Amino acid sequence: AQKITQTQPGMFVQEKEAVTLDCTYDTSDQSYGLFWYKQPSSGEMIFLIYQGSYDEQNATEGRYSLNFQKARKSANLVISASQLGDSAMYFCAMREPRAAAGNMLTFGGGTRLMVKP
Amino acid sequence: KAGVTQTPRYLIKTRGQQVTLSCSPISGHRSVSWYQQTPGQGLQFLFEYFSETQRNKGNFPGRFSGRQFSNSRSEMNVSTLELGDSALYLCASSLEFSRAAATEAFFGQGTRLTVV
């Protein structure tokens, strides 16, 4: 069974600074996908970034980058130059690329990020 | 391109009643997944429908059911509501499952269900 752990329930960051949100995972599969989602107070889950287990380079999407350390089973999200609009819940999730699992995602408990002006 | 639409956005029901939630996926997406989000349990997978068939199911009682129509729109139903069913119900729309691709799920804004 998969498990996703986010050890930081809440974090503060100063506007314009970088912040790292931690995510560790546990799976016996060799092939899997890791996702980060942002959930503002409106409730919608917004896709941020994806890392495949066989991807050799760390994923980047604008101000978001993923620090992927496969041997340590960690997939930390780095947000550079934080903005006030980055204040939200952030979830790490995993998908097993097995046909039986379909598109099911397993989520971590989330980290609430608060950006200070 | 329209996003995922969930209706209604808010709902208040009484214990023992039943409720139906609706989800319209992104045009062309045939996979619809449902998740329950509560403060205590976090985000939990309910089920996934693909081409009108339930492909995968989470660990929820039989009171939770769903279906998918030929136009990929999906509904989930909860019968005999309990106070613990109060939650944000999120629907996610995805392209056809691909082993190689980053098949990200696009979520709707959710339906906030309150059971009193």
CSV table of C-alpha atoms in Angstrom, one decimal:
chain,number,residue,atom,x,y,z
A,1,ALA,CA,0.0,0.0,0.0
A,2,GLN,CA,1.1,3.5,-0.7
A,3,LYS,CA,1.6,6.2,1.9
A,4,ILE,CA,2.4,9.9,1.5
A,5,THR,CA,3.7,11.8,4.5
A,6,GLN,CA,3.8,15.6,4.8
A,7,THR,CA,5.4,16.4,8.1
A,8,GLN,CA,4.8,20.2,8.2
A,9,PRO,CA,1.2,21.0,9.1
A,10,GLY,CA,1.8,24.7,8.7
A,11,MET,CA,4.6,27.0,7.6
A,12,PHE,CA,5.2,30.7,7.4
A,13,VAL,CA,7.4,32.3,4.7
A,14,GLN,CA,8.2,35.9,4.1
A,15,GLU,CA,7.0,37.4,0.8
A,16,LYS,CA,9.7,37.1,-2.0
A,17,GLU,CA,11.6,34.4,-0.2
A,18,ALA,CA,11.8,30.7,-1.2
A,19,VAL,CA,10.2,27.9,0.7
A,20,THR,CA,10.4,24.1,0.7
A,21,LEU,CA,7.5,21.9,1.5
A,22,ASP,CA,8.4,18.4,2.4
A,23,CYS,CA,6.9,15.1,1.1
A,24,THR,CA,8.1,11.6,1.6
A,25,TYR,CA,6.4,8.5,0.2
A,26,ASP,CA,6.4,4.8,0.6
A,27,THR,CA,5.8,2.4,-2.2
A,28,SER,CA,7.1,-1.0,-3.3
A,29,ASP,CA,6.5,-0.1,-7.0
A,30,GLN,CA,9.4,1.0,-9.2
A,31,SER,CA,7.2,3.0,-11.5
A,32,TYR,CA,5.0,5.7,-10.1
A,33,GLY,CA,4.1,9.4,-10.5
A,34,LEU,CA,4.3,12.2,-7.9
A,35,PHE,CA,2.1,15.3,-8.0
A,36,TRP,CA,1.8,18.5,-6.1
A,37,TYR,CA,-1.5,20.3,-5.8
A,38,LYS,CA,-2.5,23.7,-4.3
A,39,GLN,CA,-5.8,24.2,-2.6
A,40,PRO,CA,-6.9,27.8,-1.9
A,41,SER,CA,-9.7,28.5,0.5
A,42,SER,CA,-12.1,28.2,-2.4
A,43,GLY,CA,-11.6,24.4,-2.3
A,44,GLU,CA,-10.5,23.7,-5.9
A,45,MET,CA,-7.4,21.6,-6.2
A,46,ILE,CA,-4.9,23.2,-8.7
A,47,PHE,CA,-2.3,21.0,-10.3
A,48,LEU,CA,1.2,22.5,-9.9
A,49,ILE,CA,3.9,20.0,-10.9
A,50,TYR,CA,4.5,16.3,-11.8
A,51,GLN,CA,7.5,14.0,-11.4
A,52,GLY,CA,7.7,10.5,-12.8
A,53,SER,CA,9.8,8.0,-11.0
A,54,TYR,CA,12.0,7.4,-14.0
A,55,ASP,CA,12.5,11.1,-14.8
A,56,GLU,CA,16.2,11.8,-14.5
A,57,GLN,CA,15.8,15.5,-14.1
A,58,ASN,CA,13.9,17.4,-11.4
A,59,ALA,CA,10.6,18.8,-12.7
A,60,THR,CA,10.2,22.6,-12.9
A,61,GLU,CA,7.2,24.7,-13.7
A,62,GLY,CA,7.7,28.4,-13.4
A,63,ARG,CA,8.3,29.3,-9.8
A,64,TYR,CA,7.7,25.7,-8.7
A,65,SER,CA,10.4,23.0,-8.7
A,66,LEU,CA,10.4,19.5,-7.4
A,67,ASN,CA,13.5,18.3,-5.4
A,68,PHE,CA,13.2,14.6,-6.2
A,69,GLN,CA,15.5,12.2,-4.3
A,70,LYS,CA,14.4,8.7,-5.3
A,71,ALA,CA,16.7,6.8,-2.9
A,72,ARG,CA,15.4,8.8,0.0
A,73,LYS,CA,11.8,8.6,-1.3
A,74,SER,CA,11.3,12.3,-1.0
A,75,ALA,CA,9.7,14.7,-3.4
A,76,ASN,CA,9.9,18.2,-1.9
A,77,LEU,CA,8.2,21.2,-3.5
A,78,VAL,CA,10.3,24.4,-3.8
A,79,ILE,CA,8.4,27.6,-4.4
A,80,SER,CA,10.7,30.5,-5.3
A,81,ALA,CA,9.9,34.2,-4.7
A,82,SER,CA,6.8,33.6,-2.6
A,83,GLN,CA,3.8,35.7,-3.3
A,84,LEU,CA,0.8,36.5,-1.1
A,85,GLY,CA,-1.4,34.5,-3.4
A,86,ASP,CA,0.7,31.4,-2.6
A,87,SER,CA,-1.0,31.2,0.8
A,88,ALA,CA,-3.0,28.0,0.6
A,89,MET,CA,-2.9,24.3,1.4
A,90,TYR,CA,-0.4,22.2,-0.5
A,91,PHE,CA,-0.9,18.5,-1.1
A,92,CYS,CA,1.6,15.9,-2.3
A,93,ALA,CA,0.0,12.9,-4.1
A,94,MET,CA,1.1,9.7,-5.8
A,95,ARG,CA,-0.3,7.7,-8.6
A,96,GLU,CA,0.6,4.1,-9.4
A,97,PRO,CA,0.8,3.5,-13.1
A,98,ARG,CA,-0.9,0.2,-12.9
A,99,ALA,CA,-4.0,-0.3,-15.0
A,100,ALA,CA,-5.9,-1.6,-11.9
A,101,ALA,CA,-5.2,1.6,-10.0
A,102,GLY,CA,-6.5,3.7,-12.9
A,103,ASN,CA,-6.1,7.4,-12.2
A,104,MET,CA,-6.5,7.0,-8.4
A,105,LEU,CA,-4.4,9.4,-6.4
A,106,THR,CA,-3.2,8.9,-2.8
A,107,PHE,CA,-2.7,12.2,-1.0
A,108,GLY,CA,-0.6,13.3,1.9
A,109,GLY,CA,-2.1,15.2,4.8
A,110,GLY,CA,-1.2,18.6,3.4
A,111,THR,CA,0.8,21.7,4.5
A,112,ARG,CA,-0.8,25.0,5.1
A,113,LEU,CA,1.5,27.7,3.7
A,114,MET,CA,1.1,31.3,4.9
A,115,VAL,CA,3.0,34.1,3.2
A,116,LYS,CA,3.7,37.1,5.3
A,117,PRO,CA,3.9,40.6,3.6
B,1,LYS,CA,-11.8,25.2,-22.5
B,2,ALA,CA,-14.3,24.8,-19.7
B,3,GLY,CA,-13.0,23.3,-16.4
B,4,VAL,CA,-14.6,20.7,-14.2
B,5,THR,CA,-18.0,21.7,-13.0
B,6,GLN,CA,-19.5,20.4,-9.8
B,7,THR,CA,-23.1,21.1,-8.7
B,8,PRO,CA,-24.3,22.1,-6.3
B,9,ARG,CA,-21.5,24.0,-4.5
B,10,TYR,CA,-23.2,23.8,-1.1
B,11,LEU,CA,-25.7,21.5,0.3
B,12,ILE,CA,-27.3,21.0,3.7
B,13,LYS,CA,-29.1,17.7,4.4
B,14,THR,CA,-30.6,16.0,7.4
B,15,ARG,CA,-29.4,12.7,8.8
B,16,GLY,CA,-31.1,9.8,7.1
B,17,GLN,CA,-31.7,11.6,3.8
B,18,GLN,CA,-30.0,10.8,0.6
B,19,VAL,CA,-28.0,13.2,-1.7
B,20,THR,CA,-26.9,13.2,-5.3
B,21,LEU,CA,-23.9,15.3,-6.4
B,22,SER,CA,-23.0,16.0,-10.0
B,23,CYS,CA,-19.8,16.4,-11.9
B,24,SER,CA,-19.2,17.5,-15.5
B,25,PRO,CA,-15.7,16.7,-16.6
B,26,ILE,CA,-13.5,18.6,-19.1
B,27,SER,CA,-14.6,17.9,-22.6
B,28,GLY,CA,-12.9,14.8,-24.0
B,29,HIS,CA,-12.0,13.4,-20.6
B,30,ARG,CA,-13.5,10.0,-20.0
B,31,SER,CA,-12.2,9.4,-16.5
B,32,VAL,CA,-14.0,10.9,-13.4
B,33,SER,CA,-12.8,10.2,-9.9
B,34,TRP,CA,-14.4,11.3,-6.7
B,35,TYR,CA,-12.7,12.2,-3.4
B,36,GLN,CA,-14.0,13.0,0.1
B,37,GLN,CA,-12.1,15.6,2.1
B,38,THR,CA,-12.6,16.0,5.8
B,39,PRO,CA,-10.4,17.7,8.5
B,40,GLY,CA,-9.9,14.4,10.3
B,41,GLN,CA,-9.3,11.9,7.4
B,42,GLY,CA,-7.9,14.3,4.8
B,43,LEU,CA,-8.4,13.4,1.1
B,44,GLN,CA,-9.7,9.9,0.5
B,45,PHE,CA,-10.5,8.3,-2.8
B,46,LEU,CA,-14.1,7.2,-3.3
B,47,PHE,CA,-14.2,5.7,-6.8
B,48,GLU,CA,-13.3,6.2,-10.4
B,49,TYR,CA,-15.5,5.9,-13.5
B,50,PHE,CA,-14.2,5.4,-16.9
B,51,SER,CA,-16.4,4.9,-20.0
B,52,GLU,CA,-19.4,4.4,-17.8
B,53,THR,CA,-17.8,1.6,-15.8
B,54,GLN,CA,-16.5,1.8,-12.2
B,55,ARG,CA,-12.8,1.0,-12.6
B,56,ASN,CA,-11.7,1.4,-9.0
B,57,LYS,CA,-13.2,1.8,-5.6
B,58,GLY,CA,-12.0,3.1,-2.3
B,59,ASN,CA,-12.7,1.8,1.2
B,60,PHE,CA,-16.2,3.3,1.7
B,61,PRO,CA,-19.4,1.7,2.7
B,62,GLY,CA,-22.0,0.7,0.2
B,63,ARG,CA,-24.0,3.8,1.0
B,64,PHE,CA,-21.7,5.6,-1.3
B,65,SER,CA,-22.3,4.9,-5.0
B,66,GLY,CA,-21.8,6.5,-8.3
B,67,ARG,CA,-22.5,6.3,-12.0
B,68,GLN,CA,-21.2,7.8,-15.2
B,69,PHE,CA,-23.3,8.7,-18.2
B,70,SER,CA,-22.4,8.3,-21.9
B,71,ASN,CA,-21.4,12.0,-22.1
B,72,SER,CA,-18.9,11.3,-19.2
B,73,ARG,CA,-20.8,13.3,-16.7
B,74,SER,CA,-20.9,11.5,-13.3
B,75,GLU,CA,-23.0,11.5,-10.3
B,76,MET,CA,-22.4,10.2,-6.8
B,77,ASN,CA,-25.1,9.3,-4.4
B,78,VAL,CA,-24.9,8.9,-0.6
B,79,SER,CA,-27.9,7.2,1.0
B,80,THR,CA,-28.9,7.3,4.6
B,81,LEU,CA,-26.7,10.2,5.4
B,82,GLU,CA,-24.7,10.3,8.7
B,83,LEU,CA,-23.2,13.3,10.5
B,84,GLY,CA,-19.8,12.0,9.5
B,85,ASP,CA,-20.6,12.3,5.9
B,86,SER,CA,-20.2,16.1,6.2
B,87,ALA,CA,-17.3,16.9,3.9
B,88,LEU,CA,-16.0,18.6,0.8
B,89,TYR,CA,-16.6,16.2,-2.1
B,90,LEU,CA,-14.2,16.7,-5.0
B,91,CYS,CA,-14.5,15.5,-8.5
B,92,ALA,CA,-11.4,15.0,-10.7
B,93,SER,CA,-11.4,14.7,-14.5
B,94,SER,CA,-8.6,13.0,-16.4
B,95,LEU,CA,-7.7,11.8,-19.8
B,96,GLU,CA,-7.6,8.1,-20.5
B,97,PHE,CA,-5.1,6.3,-18.2
B,98,SER,CA,-1.7,6.1,-19.6
B,99,ARG,CA,1.2,4.2,-18.1
B,100,ALA,CA,3.8,6.6,-19.5
B,101,ALA,CA,2.1,10.0,-19.3
B,102,ALA,CA,1.7,12.4,-16.5
B,103,THR,CA,-2.1,12.1,-16.4
B,104,GLU,CA,-2.8,14.9,-14.0
B,105,ALA,CA,-6.2,15.2,-12.6
B,106,PHE,CA,-8.1,18.4,-13.0
B,107,PHE,CA,-10.4,19.1,-10.1
B,108,GLY,CA,-13.6,20.9,-9.7
B,109,GLN,CA,-14.3,23.4,-6.8
B,110,GLY,CA,-16.1,20.7,-4.9
B,111,THR,CA,-19.5,20.3,-3.2
B,112,ARG,CA,-19.5,21.1,0.5
B,113,LEU,CA,-22.0,18.8,2.1
B,114,THR,CA,-23.2,19.5,5.6
B,115,VAL,CA,-25.3,16.9,7.4
B,116,VAL,CA,-27.3,18.1,10.4
